Amino acid sequence: MKIVVIGGTGLIGSRLVKRLREHGQEVVAASPSSGVNSVTGEGLAQALKGASVVVDVTNSPSWEDAAVLKFFETSTRNLLSHEASAGVGHHVALSVVGTERLLESGFFRAKLAQEDLIKASSIPYSIVRATQFFEFVKQVADFSTEGNKVRLPPALFQPMAADDVAIALDKIAMSPPVKTTIEIGGPEQFRLDELVRQDLAARKDPREVISDPGARYFGIAVSERALVPNDNARLGETRFEDWISHAMKQVSKADLQRA
Ligand SMILES: NC(=O)c1ccc[n+]([C@@H]2O[C@H](COP(=O)([O-])OP(=O)(O)OC[C@H]3O[C@@H](n4cnc5c(N)ncnc54)[C@H](OP(=O)(O)O)[C@@H]3O)[C@@H](O)[C@H]2O)c1
């Protein structure tokens, strides 16, 4: 089976490509650096020739409201029309848990537009909504930092490891299209402020996390359960504590090698 991973060089894409190849699939890791651009259409016809499945794990280089909407709309339209011409039988896309509860943000309006285009197309699909990645937690802190303080709401939060996202996508890409949305998440629930505090402490980052129910998440108000998946979600196995301790050991090893 030929599987094309659009965004195959990214955080999730690179992990997915590796897994699919380990399972013996013929995989194209497509991205602008390999001459495939889903926004301009460059290289798409060639990359999709003979493909059975396309997995879209792209992300927009800009998260500014108009730019991110243009990215996901243009890219998704291009992919779906090239897939129809190439006879692709399964479009898999990675989206975000809670998208419809986060529409105050332009990023999530763009993800919803992406999902709507997929649902309206003739290509059988599987939309996979993931919770936030462990790898993304530091970015949450950085966005909410003022001086030495990180102000965050105590909303429920159930993040997952990028490796577990790739494991779920690998399984879904090799199965028939579900023609609906599947949610995936981490094995444990936390409070957002508390998890960011743990992440920064493990990194020996001196910033102080202030719990504030009125604080925003990436600039928007979030309700208690806005970020957590539904009860049917498929859960990854990696626990945050194990992931962060492994990640920090890797950092120390790299520091030692550089010294
Ligand atoms: N961050 C989270 O916590 C989270 C949670 C749930 C879902 N998601 C979703 O997961 C998806 C993947 O995220 P990620 O963190 O793996 O992204 P990422 O690491 O930023 O990778 C993005 C990929 O998209 C490619 N790309 C950018 N512009 C492109 C274009 N015009 N044509 C083709 N490929 C293009 C990039 O290629 P180059 O390397 O060549 O630039 C790269 O391979 C996103 O859609 C995001 O919404 C994220």
Coordinates of C-alpha atoms and ligand atoms in Angstrom, one line a residue:
M1 CA 0.0 0.0 0.0
K2 CA 1.4 3.4 -0.9
I3 CA 0.8 6.0 1.8
V4 CA 1.6 9.7 1.4
V5 CA 2.2 11.7 4.6
I6 CA 1.8 15.4 3.9
G7 CA 3.8 17.2 6.5
G8 CA 6.0 14.1 6.8
T9 CA 9.0 16.0 8.2
G10 CA 7.1 17.5 11.2
L11 CA 6.9 16.5 14.8
I12 CA 4.1 13.9 14.2
G13 CA 4.8 13.3 10.5
S14 CA 8.4 12.1 10.9
R15 CA 7.3 9.7 13.7
L16 CA 4.4 8.4 11.6
V17 CA 6.6 7.9 8.5
K18 CA 9.1 5.8 10.5
R19 CA 6.3 3.6 11.9
L20 CA 4.6 3.0 8.6
R21 CA 7.9 2.1 7.0
E22 CA 8.6 -0.3 9.9
H23 CA 5.2 -1.9 9.1
G24 CA 6.4 -2.5 5.5
Q25 CA 4.3 0.2 3.8
E26 CA 5.6 2.3 0.8
V27 CA 5.6 5.8 2.3
V28 CA 6.2 9.2 0.8
A29 CA 7.3 11.8 3.3
A30 CA 6.0 14.9 1.6
S31 CA 6.7 18.5 2.5
P32 CA 8.0 21.7 0.9
S33 CA 11.6 20.6 1.6
S34 CA 11.0 17.5 -0.6
G35 CA 9.3 19.6 -3.4
V36 CA 5.6 18.9 -2.3
N37 CA 3.6 22.0 -1.4
S38 CA -0.1 21.5 -0.5
V39 CA -0.7 25.2 -0.6
T40 CA 0.7 25.9 -4.1
G41 CA 0.0 22.4 -5.4
E42 CA 3.6 21.9 -6.4
G43 CA 4.6 18.2 -6.7
L44 CA 1.2 16.9 -5.4
A45 CA 0.1 15.1 -8.6
Q46 CA 3.4 13.2 -8.8
A47 CA 3.5 12.4 -5.1
L48 CA -0.1 11.0 -5.0
K49 CA 0.3 8.8 -8.2
G50 CA -0.7 5.3 -7.2
A51 CA -1.4 6.2 -3.5
S52 CA -4.2 4.5 -1.5
V53 CA -4.0 6.7 1.6
V54 CA -3.1 10.3 2.3
V55 CA -2.4 11.4 5.8
D56 CA -2.5 15.2 6.4
V57 CA -0.3 16.3 9.4
T58 CA 0.7 19.7 8.0
N59 CA 0.7 22.8 10.2
S60 CA 0.5 26.4 9.1
P61 CA 3.8 28.4 9.4
S62 CA 1.7 31.4 10.6
W63 CA -1.0 31.3 13.3
E64 CA -2.3 34.8 12.4
D65 CA -6.1 34.5 11.9
A66 CA -6.3 35.2 8.2
A67 CA -3.1 33.3 7.3
V68 CA -3.9 30.2 9.2
L69 CA -7.5 30.0 7.7
K70 CA -6.0 30.5 4.2
F71 CA -3.4 27.8 4.8
F72 CA -5.8 25.1 6.0
E73 CA -8.6 25.9 3.4
T74 CA -6.2 26.1 0.4
S75 CA -4.1 23.1 1.5
T76 CA -7.1 20.9 2.2
R77 CA -8.9 21.8 -1.0
N78 CA -5.8 21.1 -3.0
L79 CA -5.2 17.8 -1.3
L80 CA -8.8 16.6 -1.8
S81 CA -9.0 17.5 -5.4
H82 CA -5.6 15.8 -6.2
E83 CA -6.7 12.8 -4.2
A84 CA -9.9 12.6 -6.3
S85 CA -7.9 12.7 -9.5
A86 CA -5.4 10.1 -8.2
G87 CA -8.2 7.7 -7.0
V88 CA -7.0 7.9 -3.3
G89 CA -9.4 5.9 -1.1
H90 CA -8.7 7.2 2.4
H91 CA -7.9 10.8 3.6
V92 CA -6.7 10.9 7.2
A93 CA -6.3 14.3 8.9
L94 CA -5.0 15.3 12.3
S95 CA -7.1 17.9 14.2
V96 CA -7.6 19.0 17.8
V97 CA -9.9 17.8 20.6
G98 CA -12.4 20.5 21.5
T99 CA -12.0 22.4 18.3
E100 CA -15.7 23.5 18.3
R101 CA -15.3 24.7 21.9
L102 CA -12.3 26.9 21.0
L103 CA -13.7 29.0 18.1
E104 CA -12.7 32.3 19.7
S105 CA -9.3 31.4 18.3
G106 CA -8.6 31.9 14.6
F107 CA -6.4 28.7 14.7
F108 CA -9.4 26.6 15.7
R109 CA -11.7 28.3 13.2
A110 CA -9.2 27.2 10.6
K111 CA -9.1 23.6 11.9
L112 CA -12.9 23.5 11.8
A113 CA -12.9 24.7 8.2
Q114 CA -10.4 22.0 7.4
E115 CA -12.7 19.3 9.0
D116 CA -15.8 20.7 7.2
L117 CA -14.1 20.5 3.8
I118 CA -13.1 16.9 4.5
K119 CA -16.6 15.9 5.5
A120 CA -18.1 17.6 2.4
S121 CA -15.7 15.9 0.0
S122 CA -16.2 12.6 -1.9
I123 CA -13.1 11.0 -0.4
P124 CA -13.7 8.5 2.4
Y125 CA -12.0 9.9 5.5
S126 CA -11.0 9.5 9.1
I127 CA -10.6 12.7 11.1
V128 CA -8.4 12.2 14.2
R129 CA -8.7 14.7 16.9
A130 CA -5.8 14.6 19.4
T131 CA -5.3 16.4 22.7
Q132 CA -2.3 18.7 23.1
F133 CA 1.1 17.0 22.7
F134 CA 3.5 16.8 25.7
E135 CA 6.1 18.4 23.4
F136 CA 3.7 21.5 23.2
V137 CA 3.4 22.1 27.0
K138 CA 6.4 24.4 27.1
Q139 CA 4.9 26.5 24.3
V140 CA 1.8 26.9 26.4
A141 CA 4.0 28.3 29.2
D142 CA 5.9 30.6 26.8
F143 CA 2.7 32.1 25.4
S144 CA 1.3 32.9 28.9
T145 CA 4.5 34.3 30.3
E146 CA 4.9 37.9 31.5
G147 CA 8.2 38.7 33.2
N148 CA 8.9 35.7 35.4
K149 CA 5.2 34.7 35.8
V150 CA 3.1 32.3 33.8
R151 CA -0.6 32.9 34.4
L152 CA -2.9 29.9 33.5
P153 CA -6.4 28.7 34.3
P154 CA -6.9 25.4 36.2
A155 CA -8.8 23.8 33.2
L156 CA -8.7 20.0 32.8
F157 CA -6.0 18.9 30.5
Q158 CA -5.2 15.4 29.1
P159 CA -2.1 15.8 26.9
M160 CA -0.3 12.9 25.1
A161 CA 3.1 12.0 23.7
A162 CA 3.8 12.7 20.0
D163 CA 4.9 9.1 19.8
D164 CA 1.4 7.9 20.9
V165 CA -0.2 10.2 18.3
A166 CA 1.9 8.5 15.7
I167 CA 1.0 5.1 17.0
A168 CA -2.8 5.9 16.7
L169 CA -2.4 7.5 13.2
D170 CA -0.4 4.5 12.0
K171 CA -3.2 2.1 13.0
I172 CA -5.9 4.3 11.5
A173 CA -4.0 4.9 8.2
M174 CA -3.7 1.1 7.7
S175 CA -7.4 0.5 8.4
P176 CA -10.5 1.3 6.3
P177 CA -11.8 4.8 6.6
V178 CA -14.1 5.3 9.6
K179 CA -16.0 8.3 7.9
T180 CA -16.3 10.0 11.2
T181 CA -14.1 11.6 13.9
I182 CA -12.0 9.6 16.4
E183 CA -10.7 11.3 19.5
I184 CA -7.3 10.4 21.1
G185 CA -5.8 11.6 24.3
G186 CA -3.3 10.9 27.1
P187 CA -3.7 8.3 29.8
E188 CA -4.0 10.9 32.7
Q189 CA -6.0 14.0 33.4
F190 CA -4.3 17.0 35.0
R191 CA -5.0 20.7 35.7
L192 CA -3.4 22.9 33.0
D193 CA -1.6 25.2 35.5
E194 CA -0.4 22.2 37.6
L195 CA 1.1 20.3 34.6
V196 CA 2.8 23.4 33.3
R197 CA 4.3 23.9 36.8
Q198 CA 5.6 20.2 36.7
D199 CA 7.0 20.7 33.2
L200 CA 8.9 23.9 34.1
A201 CA 10.2 22.4 37.3
A202 CA 11.6 19.4 35.4
R203 CA 13.4 21.8 33.1
K204 CA 14.7 23.8 36.1
D205 CA 13.0 26.8 34.5
P206 CA 12.6 29.4 37.3
R207 CA 9.3 30.8 36.0
E208 CA 6.4 30.8 38.6
V209 CA 3.0 29.5 37.5
I210 CA 0.1 31.5 38.9
S211 CA -3.3 29.6 39.0
D212 CA -5.9 32.1 37.8
P213 CA -9.4 31.0 36.8
G214 CA -9.7 34.2 34.7
A215 CA -6.5 33.6 32.8
R216 CA -6.6 32.6 29.1
Y217 CA -5.2 29.7 27.1
F218 CA -3.5 30.9 24.0
G219 CA -5.4 34.1 24.3
I220 CA -8.9 32.6 24.6
A221 CA -11.2 31.7 27.5
V222 CA -11.5 28.0 28.2
S223 CA -14.2 26.2 30.2
E224 CA -13.3 23.4 32.7
R225 CA -13.7 20.6 30.1
A226 CA -12.9 22.4 26.9
L227 CA -9.6 20.6 26.3
V228 CA -10.5 17.1 27.3
P229 CA -11.6 14.3 25.0
N230 CA -14.9 12.4 25.1
D231 CA -15.4 9.1 27.0
N232 CA -14.8 7.0 23.9
A233 CA -11.4 8.4 23.2
R234 CA -8.5 6.0 22.5
L235 CA -5.8 6.7 25.1
G236 CA -2.0 6.6 24.6
E237 CA 0.1 4.7 27.1
T238 CA 2.9 7.1 27.9
R239 CA 2.6 8.9 31.2
F240 CA 3.8 12.5 31.4
E241 CA 6.2 11.8 34.3
D242 CA 8.0 9.1 32.3
W243 CA 8.1 11.2 29.2
I244 CA 9.5 14.3 30.8
S245 CA 12.2 12.4 32.8
H246 CA 13.2 10.6 29.5
A247 CA 13.2 14.0 27.6
M248 CA 15.4 15.6 30.3
K249 CA 17.9 12.7 30.2
Q250 CA 18.2 13.2 26.4
V251 CA 18.9 16.9 27.0
S252 CA 21.6 16.2 29.6
K253 CA 23.2 13.6 27.2
A254 CA 23.2 16.2 24.4
D255 CA 24.7 18.8 26.7
L256 CA 27.4 16.4 27.8
Q257 CA 28.2 15.5 24.2
R258 CA 28.5 19.2 23.3
A259 CA 30.8 20.0 26.3
Ligands
LIG1 N1 0.5 21.0 19.0 C1 -0.4 20.2 19.5 O1 -0.5 20.0 20.7 C2 -1.5 19.6 18.6 C3 -2.6 18.9 19.2 C4 -3.5 18.3 18.4 C5 -3.4 18.4 17.0 N2 -2.4 19.1 16.4 C6 -2.3 19.2 15.0 O2 -1.2 18.3 14.5 C7 -0.8 18.7 13.2 C8 0.7 18.5 13.1 O3 1.4 19.2 14.0 P1 3.0 19.1 14.2 O4 3.3 19.7 15.5 O5 3.4 17.8 13.8 O6 3.4 20.2 13.1 P2 4.9 20.6 12.7 O7 5.9 19.9 13.5 O8 4.9 22.1 12.7 O9 5.1 20.1 11.2 C9 4.3 20.7 10.2 C10 4.6 20.0 8.9 O10 3.8 20.6 7.8 C11 4.7 20.8 6.7 N3 4.2 21.9 5.9 C12 4.1 23.2 6.2 N4 3.7 23.9 5.1 C13 3.4 23.0 4.2 C14 2.9 23.1 2.8 N5 2.6 24.2 2.3 N6 2.8 21.9 2.1 C15 3.2 20.7 2.7 N7 3.6 20.6 3.9 C16 3.7 21.7 4.7 C17 6.0 21.1 7.3 O11 7.1 20.9 6.3 P3 8.5 21.6 6.5 O12 9.2 20.8 7.6 O13 9.2 21.4 5.1 O14 8.3 23.0 6.8 C18 6.1 20.0 8.4 O15 6.4 18.8 7.8 C19 -1.3 20.2 13.0 O16 -2.3 20.2 12.1 C20 -1.9 20.5 14.4 O17 -3.1 21.3 14.3 C21 -1.4 19.7 17.2

